[in-house]
Amino acid sequence: MDIVAEDVVYLTRHGARIDSDDSEWLKKCNHNRSDDPHLSPSGHIAAQELAKRLRKTLPDNHIKHIISSPYIRCVETANAIAKELHIQIKIEPGVAEVNSCRNPQFLDAEQLQIQFPSIDSTYTPVMTREGLPLECSDGACANRSATAARKVRRKLTGAILFVGHGASCYGVAGEFGHRGYVGYTSLTKFSQHDGGKYRLIGSFGDVSHLTDQRTALDSAW
């Protein structure tokens, strides 16, 4: 059976975080969201490398939707891809990081759009900030993210790229047939086949497009 765009899901994780390189990063920012670090310089480079891979290896207009966690490190990663592919970013709290507090430290889509004009302000997420359950483990986040990914897939037509975190990507991957942790700015592809089930196509957490493959591989936990 030929694989059409509606049958395809891609998955990546944000790039390397600034707090891994600079313990003083928050003092240099104009906010106090300690759980919302931006990308490190190497994280930005890796996001660009992933974006260029997608542009060079996929047909024009193949990916129809970029679904991103609202945390800055994911949005910056998604933004690099959106610029290369000339599509918008849909902000989805359902694939956010482990939610350990009642008021998670991420910006809403309207606030993010000020810095990232490629964000689609018309998108209605399947889970809101207020609807996120309190979580204390990767497993809880993974289960919530799997539910969100399933709802997003049913809601949208065309190929989707999810941009998430370690735990949320674990859940998204499991929803589409291969649960496991993926590394920074890796790429995983799933497609739907007979019977409606998804399966992994190619390598899980592929990092062949990255200059710094070791950092990505070491982050896959």
Short mmCIF file of C-alpha atoms in Angstrom, two decimals:
data_model
loop_
_atom_site.label_atom_id
_atom_site.label_comp_id
_atom_site.label_asym_id
_atom_site.label_seq_id
_atom_site.Cartn_x
_atom_site.Cartn_y
_atom_site.Cartn_z
CA MET A 1 0.00 0.00 0.00
CA ASP A 2 1.33 3.45 -0.88
CA ILE A 3 1.92 5.73 2.09
CA VAL A 4 0.08 9.04 1.74
CA ALA A 5 0.68 12.17 3.77
CA GLU A 6 -2.38 11.57 5.96
CA ASP A 7 -0.79 8.33 7.16
CA VAL A 8 2.51 9.85 8.33
CA VAL A 9 3.66 11.16 11.70
CA TYR A 10 7.12 12.58 12.44
CA LEU A 11 8.59 13.12 15.88
CA THR A 12 11.46 15.18 17.21
CA ARG A 13 12.64 16.49 20.55
CA HIS A 14 13.81 20.03 21.23
CA GLY A 15 17.48 20.88 20.88
CA ALA A 16 20.02 21.11 23.70
CA ARG A 17 19.05 23.49 26.52
CA ILE A 18 20.94 26.58 27.62
CA ASP A 19 20.89 25.51 31.28
CA SER A 20 23.19 22.62 30.42
CA ASP A 21 25.85 25.12 29.30
CA ASP A 22 25.23 28.17 31.47
CA SER A 23 24.12 27.93 35.11
CA GLU A 24 23.57 31.71 35.14
CA TRP A 25 21.22 31.71 32.14
CA LEU A 26 18.12 32.88 34.02
CA LYS A 27 19.85 36.00 35.32
CA LYS A 28 20.45 37.03 31.72
CA CYS A 29 16.82 36.64 30.66
CA ASN A 30 13.98 39.11 30.97
CA HIS A 31 11.74 36.57 32.71
CA ASN A 32 11.75 34.34 35.79
CA ARG A 33 10.47 31.10 34.26
CA SER A 34 13.10 28.74 35.62
CA ASP A 35 11.46 25.73 33.95
CA ASP A 36 11.49 27.36 30.53
CA PRO A 37 15.11 27.56 29.32
CA HIS A 38 15.78 28.42 25.72
CA LEU A 39 18.10 26.55 23.38
CA SER A 40 21.86 26.66 23.76
CA PRO A 41 23.96 27.79 20.79
CA SER A 42 24.55 24.13 19.91
CA GLY A 43 20.83 23.49 20.25
CA HIS A 44 20.10 26.18 17.68
CA ILE A 45 22.66 24.66 15.30
CA ALA A 46 21.12 21.22 15.64
CA ALA A 47 17.62 22.61 15.06
CA GLN A 48 18.85 24.19 11.84
CA GLU A 49 20.44 20.93 10.76
CA LEU A 50 17.18 19.09 11.34
CA ALA A 51 15.23 21.74 9.47
CA LYS A 52 17.56 21.54 6.48
CA ARG A 53 17.30 17.75 6.44
CA LEU A 54 13.51 17.94 6.30
CA ARG A 55 13.59 20.53 3.53
CA LYS A 56 16.08 18.58 1.43
CA THR A 57 14.65 15.07 1.86
CA LEU A 58 10.89 15.57 1.89
CA PRO A 59 8.63 16.62 -0.99
CA ASP A 60 7.41 20.22 -0.99
CA ASN A 61 4.39 20.76 1.26
CA HIS A 62 4.65 17.21 2.63
CA ILE A 63 4.45 18.14 6.32
CA LYS A 64 1.20 20.01 6.84
CA HIS A 65 1.34 20.65 10.59
CA ILE A 66 4.02 21.33 13.19
CA ILE A 67 2.63 20.56 16.65
CA SER A 68 4.85 22.00 19.37
CA SER A 69 4.95 22.07 23.13
CA PRO A 70 4.62 25.67 24.35
CA TYR A 71 7.99 25.65 26.14
CA ILE A 72 10.50 27.98 24.50
CA ARG A 73 13.07 25.28 23.72
CA CYS A 74 10.47 23.40 21.68
CA VAL A 75 9.10 26.51 19.99
CA GLU A 76 12.61 27.61 18.98
CA THR A 77 13.24 24.15 17.51
CA ALA A 78 9.88 24.19 15.73
CA ASN A 79 10.52 27.72 14.47
CA ALA A 80 13.70 26.70 12.67
CA ILE A 81 11.72 24.00 10.87
CA ALA A 82 8.77 26.27 10.16
CA LYS A 83 11.04 28.79 8.45
CA GLU A 84 12.58 26.14 6.21
CA LEU A 85 9.27 24.49 5.31
CA HIS A 86 7.21 27.71 5.18
CA ILE A 87 4.45 26.45 7.44
CA GLN A 88 2.99 27.56 10.76
CA ILE A 89 3.43 26.18 14.27
CA LYS A 90 0.48 24.94 16.28
CA ILE A 91 1.03 25.25 20.03
CA GLU A 92 -0.23 22.19 21.92
CA PRO A 93 0.05 22.05 25.74
CA GLY A 94 -0.93 18.39 25.50
CA VAL A 95 2.66 17.51 24.48
CA ALA A 96 4.34 19.73 27.08
CA GLU A 97 6.89 18.68 29.69
CA VAL A 98 6.00 16.83 32.91
CA ASN A 99 3.46 19.09 34.62
CA SER A 100 4.50 19.24 38.26
CA CYS A 101 2.71 22.46 39.27
CA ARG A 102 -0.74 23.99 38.96
CA ASN A 103 0.50 26.92 36.91
CA PRO A 104 3.11 25.56 34.46
CA GLN A 105 5.79 28.02 33.41
CA PHE A 106 5.12 28.36 29.71
CA LEU A 107 3.73 31.18 27.63
CA ASP A 108 0.38 31.01 25.87
CA ALA A 109 0.26 30.98 22.07
CA GLU A 110 -0.73 34.64 21.90
CA GLN A 111 2.31 35.63 23.96
CA LEU A 112 4.63 33.37 21.97
CA GLN A 113 3.41 34.81 18.68
CA ILE A 114 4.96 38.17 19.55
CA GLN A 115 8.40 36.58 19.28
CA PHE A 116 7.47 33.84 16.80
CA PRO A 117 5.14 35.18 14.07
CA SER A 118 4.96 31.73 12.47
CA ILE A 119 2.67 30.52 15.27
CA ASP A 120 -0.87 29.74 14.11
CA SER A 121 -3.15 31.80 16.34
CA THR A 122 -6.26 30.08 14.94
CA TYR A 123 -5.35 26.62 16.24
CA THR A 124 -7.42 25.29 19.15
CA PRO A 125 -5.36 22.83 21.22
CA VAL A 126 -6.77 19.49 22.29
CA MET A 127 -5.56 20.18 25.84
CA THR A 128 -5.41 23.56 27.53
CA ARG A 129 -3.10 24.79 30.26
CA GLU A 130 -5.97 24.47 32.73
CA GLY A 131 -6.74 20.93 31.57
CA LEU A 132 -3.25 19.55 32.20
CA PRO A 133 -3.22 17.09 35.11
CA LEU A 134 -0.65 17.32 37.88
CA GLU A 135 2.12 14.80 37.22
CA CYS A 136 5.06 13.47 39.17
CA SER A 137 6.65 11.08 36.67
CA ASP A 138 7.69 10.61 33.08
CA GLY A 139 5.10 7.86 32.80
CA ALA A 140 2.23 10.17 33.69
CA CYS A 141 3.44 12.76 31.18
CA ALA A 142 3.87 10.08 28.52
CA ASN A 143 0.31 8.83 29.01
CA ARG A 144 -1.12 12.34 28.80
CA SER A 145 0.98 13.12 25.71
CA ALA A 146 -0.10 9.90 24.01
CA THR A 147 -3.74 10.86 24.53
CA ALA A 148 -3.09 14.35 23.17
CA ALA A 149 -1.23 13.01 20.12
CA ARG A 150 -4.07 10.61 19.35
CA LYS A 151 -6.59 13.46 19.51
CA VAL A 152 -4.40 15.70 17.34
CA ARG A 153 -3.99 12.95 14.73
CA ARG A 154 -7.74 12.48 14.55
CA LYS A 155 -8.33 16.22 14.36
CA LEU A 156 -5.90 17.11 11.57
CA THR A 157 -5.36 15.82 8.05
CA GLY A 158 -1.97 15.56 6.43
CA ALA A 159 1.47 14.68 7.74
CA ILE A 160 2.23 15.94 11.26
CA LEU A 161 5.54 16.73 12.97
CA PHE A 162 5.40 16.67 16.78
CA VAL A 163 8.04 18.66 18.70
CA GLY A 164 8.20 17.69 22.36
CA HIS A 165 10.31 16.76 25.37
CA GLY A 166 11.88 13.56 26.64
CA ALA A 167 8.79 12.29 28.46
CA SER A 168 6.20 13.67 26.06
CA CYS A 169 8.05 12.26 23.05
CA TYR A 170 8.15 8.92 24.85
CA GLY A 171 4.36 9.00 24.97
CA VAL A 172 3.88 10.22 21.40
CA ALA A 173 6.21 7.52 20.11
CA GLY A 174 4.30 4.88 22.05
CA GLU A 175 1.00 6.06 20.62
CA PHE A 176 2.31 5.45 17.12
CA GLY A 177 3.88 2.08 17.73
CA HIS A 178 7.36 2.29 19.27
CA ARG A 179 7.61 3.63 22.80
CA GLY A 180 11.06 4.85 23.80
CA TYR A 181 13.10 7.97 24.53
CA VAL A 182 14.47 10.00 21.63
CA GLY A 183 17.43 12.35 21.68
CA TYR A 184 17.68 16.06 20.97
CA THR A 185 16.67 17.06 17.41
CA SER A 186 16.55 13.44 16.30
CA LEU A 187 13.97 12.37 13.72
CA THR A 188 11.54 9.47 13.87
CA LYS A 189 8.91 8.54 11.30
CA PHE A 190 5.75 6.47 11.69
CA SER A 191 3.17 5.52 9.07
CA GLN A 192 -0.23 3.91 9.18
CA HIS A 193 -0.74 0.61 7.40
CA ASP A 194 -3.46 -1.98 6.89
CA GLY A 195 -5.72 -2.30 9.89
CA GLY A 196 -5.09 1.29 10.93
CA LYS A 197 -2.01 0.55 13.02
CA TYR A 198 1.07 2.72 12.88
CA ARG A 199 4.58 1.35 12.66
CA LEU A 200 8.10 2.70 12.74
CA ILE A 201 9.67 3.52 9.37
CA GLY A 202 13.47 3.57 9.37
CA SER A 203 15.56 4.26 12.45
CA PHE A 204 14.11 5.26 15.80
CA GLY A 205 15.60 8.58 16.91
CA ASP A 206 17.77 9.01 13.81
CA VAL A 207 20.59 11.53 14.30
CA SER A 208 22.43 11.07 11.00
CA HIS A 209 21.76 14.72 10.03
CA LEU A 210 23.50 16.13 13.11
CA THR A 211 27.11 17.26 13.40
CA ASP A 212 27.06 16.61 17.15
CA GLN A 213 25.45 13.18 17.24
CA ARG A 214 26.89 12.23 20.63
CA THR A 215 25.00 14.93 22.54
CA ALA A 216 21.76 13.84 20.93
CA LEU A 217 22.34 10.15 21.63
CA ASP A 218 23.36 10.81 25.24
CA SER A 219 20.13 12.77 25.83
CA ALA A 220 17.86 9.86 24.89
CA TRP A 221 16.67 8.99 28.39
#
